[in-house]
Short mmCIF file of C-alpha atoms in Angstrom, two decimals:
data_model
loop_
_atom_site.label_atom_id
_atom_site.label_comp_id
_atom_site.label_asym_id
_atom_site.label_seq_id
_atom_site.Cartn_x
_atom_site.Cartn_y
_atom_site.Cartn_z
CA MET A 1 271.01 297.10 139.28
CA PHE A 2 268.45 299.18 137.76
CA ALA A 3 270.59 299.61 134.69
CA LEU A 4 271.00 295.89 134.31
CA THR A 5 267.15 295.35 134.48
CA ILE A 6 266.77 298.05 131.83
CA LEU A 7 269.38 296.23 129.60
CA THR A 8 267.77 292.87 130.14
CA THR A 9 264.45 294.19 129.13
CA LEU A 10 265.85 295.98 126.06
CA THR A 11 267.42 292.68 124.82
CA MET A 12 264.20 290.84 124.97
CA ILE A 13 262.49 293.32 122.62
CA ASN A 14 262.01 292.39 119.04
CA VAL A 15 260.86 295.16 116.56
CA ASP A 16 257.90 294.20 114.46
CA LEU A 17 257.44 296.74 111.60
CA ARG A 18 254.30 295.09 110.47
CA ALA A 19 252.59 296.59 113.49
CA LEU A 20 252.84 299.98 111.74
CA THR A 21 252.46 299.05 108.15
CA GLN A 22 249.52 296.80 108.20
CA PRO A 23 245.99 298.48 107.71
CA VAL A 24 245.04 298.33 111.51
CA GLY A 25 248.43 299.83 112.33
CA ILE A 26 247.96 302.73 109.91
CA LEU A 27 244.61 303.27 111.37
CA ARG A 28 246.05 303.49 114.84
CA ILE A 29 248.66 305.98 113.71
CA PHE A 30 246.05 308.26 112.18
CA SER A 31 243.78 307.96 115.27
CA ALA A 32 246.55 308.92 117.60
CA ILE A 33 247.53 311.95 115.43
CA LEU A 34 243.93 313.14 115.11
CA SER A 35 243.02 312.82 118.56
CA CYS A 36 246.24 314.59 119.75
CA ILE A 37 245.55 317.39 117.23
CA SER A 38 241.90 317.73 118.33
CA PHE A 39 243.07 318.02 121.86
CA SER A 40 245.73 320.61 121.28
CA LEU A 41 243.47 322.70 119.05
CA VAL A 42 240.81 322.96 121.82
CA ALA A 43 243.39 323.41 124.43
CA SER A 44 244.88 326.31 122.57
CA VAL A 45 241.42 328.02 122.54
CA GLY A 46 241.25 328.25 126.35
CA TYR A 47 239.91 326.52 129.36
CA VAL A 48 235.85 326.29 129.70
CA ASN A 49 234.46 325.52 133.12
CA ASN A 50 232.14 322.96 132.17
CA SER A 51 231.96 319.08 132.90
CA TYR A 52 231.06 318.28 129.18
CA TRP A 53 234.20 320.21 127.99
CA SER A 54 236.36 318.26 130.41
CA TRP A 55 234.85 315.01 129.24
CA CYS A 56 235.74 315.97 125.57
CA MET A 57 239.35 316.80 126.55
CA PHE A 58 239.65 313.58 128.66
CA THR A 59 238.43 311.54 125.63
CA TRP A 60 240.96 312.84 123.22
CA CYS A 61 243.65 312.55 125.58
CA PHE A 62 242.84 309.14 126.76
CA CYS A 63 242.31 307.76 123.34
CA PHE A 64 245.62 309.23 122.28
CA ILE A 65 247.54 307.75 125.16
CA VAL A 66 246.07 304.17 125.01
CA THR A 67 246.60 304.20 121.19
CA LEU A 68 250.02 305.16 121.42
CA PHE A 69 250.62 302.47 124.29
CA ILE A 70 249.01 299.87 121.77
CA LEU A 71 251.31 301.05 118.93
CA ILE A 72 254.55 300.80 121.15
CA MET A 73 253.63 297.37 122.71
CA GLU A 74 252.93 295.83 119.23
CA PHE A 75 256.02 297.50 117.69
CA THR A 76 258.27 296.03 120.35
CA THR A 77 256.33 292.87 120.45
CA MET A 78 256.05 293.39 124.34
CA HIS A 79 252.12 292.78 124.20
CA SER A 80 253.02 289.00 124.10
CA LYS A 81 254.31 289.22 127.65
CA LEU A 82 251.31 290.81 129.30
CA PRO A 83 249.15 288.67 131.73
CA PHE A 84 245.85 289.20 129.80
CA GLY A 85 244.24 288.56 126.38
CA TRP A 86 245.87 291.28 124.31
CA GLU A 87 243.61 290.64 121.08
CA ASP A 88 240.58 290.94 123.45
CA PHE A 89 241.92 294.15 124.96
CA ILE A 90 242.71 296.06 121.67
CA SER A 91 239.30 294.98 120.13
CA ALA A 92 237.38 296.12 123.26
CA PHE A 93 239.41 299.44 123.28
CA ALA A 94 238.61 300.15 119.68
CA MET A 95 234.89 299.94 120.34
CA LEU A 96 235.19 301.90 123.51
CA ALA A 97 237.23 304.64 121.69
CA SER A 98 234.57 304.74 119.00
CA LEU A 99 232.00 305.42 121.38
CA MET A 100 233.82 307.96 123.49
CA ILE A 101 235.16 309.94 120.29
CA PHE A 102 231.56 309.77 118.85
CA THR A 103 230.09 311.23 121.93
CA ALA A 104 232.88 314.04 122.33
CA SER A 105 232.26 314.89 118.69
CA ILE A 106 228.62 315.45 119.19
CA ILE A 107 228.95 317.16 122.39
CA TYR A 108 231.61 319.62 121.25
CA SER A 109 230.05 320.33 117.91
CA SER A 110 226.68 320.98 119.65
CA PHE A 111 227.71 323.04 122.70
CA PHE A 112 231.03 324.68 122.20
CA ILE A 113 231.75 325.66 118.65
CA CYS A 114 231.73 329.54 118.23
CA ARG A 115 229.69 330.01 121.33
CA GLN A 116 231.70 333.07 122.90
CA GLN A 117 233.42 334.47 119.74
CA ALA A 118 232.51 335.60 116.21
CA PRO A 119 232.28 332.71 113.61
CA SER A 120 235.09 334.35 111.63
CA GLY A 121 237.44 334.55 114.62
CA PRO A 122 240.68 332.45 114.89
CA LYS A 123 239.58 330.65 117.88
CA CYS A 124 236.26 329.62 116.20
CA HIS A 125 238.32 328.33 113.20
CA ARG A 126 240.37 326.14 115.64
CA GLN A 127 237.23 324.75 117.27
CA ILE A 128 235.67 323.86 113.85
CA GLY A 129 239.01 322.24 112.96
CA ALA A 130 239.12 320.28 116.16
CA CYS A 131 235.49 319.02 115.61
CA VAL A 132 236.15 318.04 111.95
CA LEU A 133 239.22 315.98 113.11
CA SER A 134 237.47 314.47 115.85
CA TRP A 135 234.84 313.07 113.37
CA VAL A 136 237.69 311.83 111.16
CA CYS A 137 239.18 310.20 114.34
CA PHE A 138 235.81 308.53 114.98
CA LEU A 139 235.76 307.01 111.45
CA ALA A 140 239.43 305.74 112.02
CA TYR A 141 238.38 303.91 115.16
CA VAL A 142 235.33 302.51 113.42
CA GLY A 143 237.54 301.29 110.57
CA GLU A 144 239.79 299.49 113.28
CA VAL A 145 236.75 297.75 114.70
CA VAL A 146 235.60 296.63 111.38
CA LEU A 147 239.10 295.33 110.46
CA ASN A 148 239.17 293.55 113.89
CA ARG A 149 235.76 292.00 113.23
CA LEU A 150 237.10 290.60 109.86
CA ARG A 151 239.78 288.45 111.38
CA PRO A 152 239.03 284.70 111.53
CA GLN A 153 236.10 283.99 113.94
CA GLY A 154 238.28 281.72 116.11
CA GLU A 155 240.43 284.77 117.30
CA HIS A 156 237.54 286.45 119.03
CA ILE A 157 237.35 284.35 122.12
CA GLY A 158 237.98 287.13 124.83
CA PHE A 159 235.17 288.24 127.14
CA LEU A 160 235.18 291.75 125.85
CA SER A 161 234.70 290.44 122.31
CA THR A 162 231.52 288.71 123.24
CA LEU A 163 227.92 290.30 123.42
CA PRO A 164 227.91 290.15 127.30
CA GLY A 165 231.30 291.89 127.40
CA ILE A 166 230.12 294.46 124.93
CA MET A 167 227.16 295.24 127.03
CA LYS A 168 229.25 295.51 130.23
CA MET A 169 231.50 298.13 128.46
CA LEU A 170 228.34 300.01 127.25
CA GLU A 171 227.01 300.06 130.77
CA THR A 172 230.23 301.52 132.15
CA PHE A 173 230.38 304.17 129.33
CA ILE A 174 226.74 305.33 129.95
CA VAL A 175 227.52 305.68 133.75
CA CYS A 176 230.42 307.75 132.71
CA ILE A 177 228.09 310.20 130.86
CA ILE A 178 225.82 310.32 133.91
CA PHE A 179 228.82 311.16 136.12
CA THR A 180 229.86 313.87 133.78
CA SER A 181 226.41 315.51 133.88
CA MET A 182 225.97 315.15 137.62
CA HIS A 183 226.80 317.84 140.43
CA LYS A 184 226.59 317.52 144.28
CA SER A 185 224.06 320.16 144.51
CA GLN A 186 221.58 318.14 142.35
CA TYR A 187 221.15 315.34 144.87
CA SER A 188 222.65 316.57 148.27
CA LYS A 189 220.19 316.13 151.27
CA LYS A 190 217.70 314.26 148.97
CA PRO A 191 217.53 310.54 150.10
CA GLU A 192 215.79 309.37 146.84
CA LEU A 193 218.38 310.95 144.57
CA GLU A 194 221.22 309.95 146.92
CA TRP A 195 219.99 306.30 146.34
CA CYS A 196 220.07 307.00 142.71
CA VAL A 197 223.77 308.07 142.90
CA SER A 198 224.47 304.97 144.94
CA VAL A 199 222.92 302.88 142.22
CA TYR A 200 225.17 304.44 139.58
CA SER A 201 228.24 304.18 141.75
CA LEU A 202 227.86 300.59 142.92
CA CYS A 203 226.89 299.23 139.44
CA PHE A 204 229.91 301.00 137.98
CA ILE A 205 232.34 299.64 140.48
CA PHE A 206 230.97 296.01 140.20
CA ALA A 207 230.78 296.13 136.35
CA ILE A 208 234.52 297.34 136.31
CA ILE A 209 235.52 294.33 138.55
CA ILE A 210 233.76 291.89 136.42
CA ILE A 211 235.43 293.31 133.21
CA VAL A 212 238.89 293.14 135.03
CA VAL A 213 238.39 289.66 136.34
CA CYS A 214 237.26 288.16 132.87
CA THR A 215 239.73 290.08 130.97
CA ALA A 216 242.68 289.14 133.31
CA GLN A 217 241.43 285.43 133.06
CA LEU A 218 240.98 285.23 136.82
CA THR A 219 237.69 283.28 136.63
CA SER A 220 239.50 280.02 137.24
CA TYR A 221 240.63 281.15 140.74
CA SER A 222 236.88 281.75 141.69
CA PRO A 223 235.52 279.17 144.36
CA VAL A 224 232.09 279.76 142.72
CA SER A 225 230.84 279.91 139.09
CA ILE A 226 231.56 283.26 137.79
CA GLU A 227 228.77 283.00 135.08
CA LYS A 228 226.00 282.55 137.90
CA VAL A 229 227.61 285.42 140.01
CA VAL A 230 227.34 287.70 136.90
CA ILE A 231 223.63 286.61 136.50
CA VAL A 232 222.73 287.49 140.15
CA TYR A 233 224.61 290.74 139.79
CA ASN A 234 222.86 291.65 136.56
CA ILE A 235 219.41 290.90 138.06
CA VAL A 236 220.04 293.00 141.09
CA ALA A 237 221.61 295.86 139.07
CA THR A 238 218.57 295.69 136.73
CA LEU A 239 216.07 296.09 139.70
CA MET A 240 218.34 299.04 141.12
CA TYR A 241 218.39 300.71 137.83
CA LEU A 242 214.55 300.25 137.40
CA SER A 243 214.18 302.10 140.74
CA ALA A 244 216.57 304.88 139.67
CA MET A 245 214.81 305.13 136.42
CA VAL A 246 211.60 306.12 138.58
CA LEU A 247 213.06 307.98 141.31
CA TRP A 248 215.46 310.19 139.50
CA PRO A 249 212.96 312.04 137.32
CA LEU A 250 210.27 311.94 139.93
CA TYR A 251 212.27 313.77 142.55
CA SER A 252 214.79 315.78 140.53
CA PHE A 253 212.01 317.52 138.46
CA ARG A 254 209.50 317.88 141.41
CA ASN A 255 208.84 321.58 141.83
CA ASN A 256 211.68 322.14 139.51
CA SER A 257 210.33 323.50 136.12
CA LYS A 258 212.78 324.50 133.59
CA PRO A 259 214.11 328.14 134.27
CA PRO A 260 213.57 330.88 131.82
CA ASN A 261 217.27 331.70 131.61
CA CYS A 262 218.30 328.20 130.86
CA ASN A 263 220.26 328.77 127.53
CA PHE A 264 223.64 326.99 127.60
CA LEU A 265 223.92 323.66 129.34
CA CYS A 266 222.34 324.79 132.48
CA PRO A 267 221.84 322.37 135.58
CA TRP A 268 218.23 321.59 134.55
CA ASP A 269 219.44 320.35 131.03
CA LYS A 270 221.80 318.06 132.74
CA LEU A 271 219.00 316.46 134.84
CA VAL A 272 217.33 315.63 131.59
CA VAL A 273 220.59 314.00 130.35
CA ILE A 274 220.89 311.89 133.50
CA THR A 275 217.23 310.78 133.07
CA ILE A 276 217.64 309.71 129.54
CA MET A 277 221.04 307.85 130.25
CA THR A 278 219.39 306.11 133.37
CA ILE A 279 216.68 304.84 131.04
CA PHE A 280 219.24 303.64 128.43
CA ASN A 281 221.25 301.88 131.07
CA ALA A 282 218.18 300.06 132.42
CA ILE A 283 217.37 298.86 129.16
CA VAL A 284 220.95 297.54 128.54
CA TYR A 285 220.90 295.94 131.90
CA ILE A 286 217.69 294.10 131.18
CA LEU A 287 219.01 292.89 127.89
CA ASP A 288 222.18 291.85 129.55
CA SER A 289 220.35 289.92 132.30
CA ALA A 290 218.16 288.14 129.78
CA TYR A 291 221.08 287.07 127.57
CA SER A 292 223.07 285.91 130.53
CA ILE A 293 220.26 283.77 131.77
CA TYR A 294 219.81 282.38 128.20
CA LEU A 295 223.54 281.58 127.97
CA VAL A 296 223.80 279.77 131.31
CA PHE A 297 220.47 277.87 131.62
CA PHE A 298 219.57 277.11 127.98
CA VAL A 299 222.71 277.09 125.87
CA GLY A 300 224.78 275.69 128.69
CA ARG A 301 222.37 272.80 129.50
CA GLN A 302 222.21 271.96 125.75
CA ARG A 303 225.95 271.73 125.58
CA GLU A 304 225.74 269.38 128.68
CA VAL A 305 223.09 267.13 127.11
CA VAL A 306 225.37 266.97 123.89
CA VAL A 307 228.36 266.15 125.89
CA LYS A 308 226.58 263.31 127.72
CA LEU A 309 225.06 261.93 124.53
CA THR A 310 228.47 261.97 123.05
CA SER A 311 229.91 260.07 125.94
CA ALA A 312 227.14 257.47 125.79
CA LEU A 313 227.52 256.86 122.17
CA THR A 314 231.46 256.52 122.50
CA LEU A 315 230.91 253.71 125.17
#
């Protein structure tokens, strides 16, 4: 039975060579190769017990796997059978991968190149090579984003290709940086900081839910208007982030000056990173809330007026 299912699936596959020979496909092949080589070079140097190093490794591995998945799905034309907007997904992933590779390239080149060995050593050469390839990989993903944006305007109809969708991805990406910089000892048994961690976690979970619901086109199954639900969420999340923006630096740096031996990514530096990322995310949520309100209560009402006037004129 299992063999019959596999055979039936294989007979449904049509090979599309254009997925690999078009400019976007070529850029994806380069991105997959470069991210894989960057990951391999850094892995060959050795493990580093640091959350930022883990983030860089996760970024290269994640981008390689998803890009390879996209190449296989488009080459076999299986993407047409998926229950969500494929064009929206690949456009969103190209933007997300650009952000992730850009961040990983900055972090790795700033904190890990030739830190523990001589600049002329073989390990240092591999680290430099990985960093250079990572920057080239970033340019490849940026090229894919540009090519996606040059397509006819009518093709960009998915949620993740719109400004609210892009801001939702940016919000979740910034939270990932916050989680990477965070350690339990920084907020344990401190109610004010635990509240901030709750803000980061809850907003991250609800943002992911919104992205999944809108991308999978499940909004029609909702008994209430999903646009108004998103507005309420954005306003609440903005207020929560504003409180975290005040509480986190106030209570994390109270009686906690920078130690004299803070040289290489010490915990105090990570507190600064969390503070900066919290401020950035609060700004993004404010812009997201303002734009959502504008779309629903101003643009939406203008469309209703135009529809009513058109109906009256036709009568």
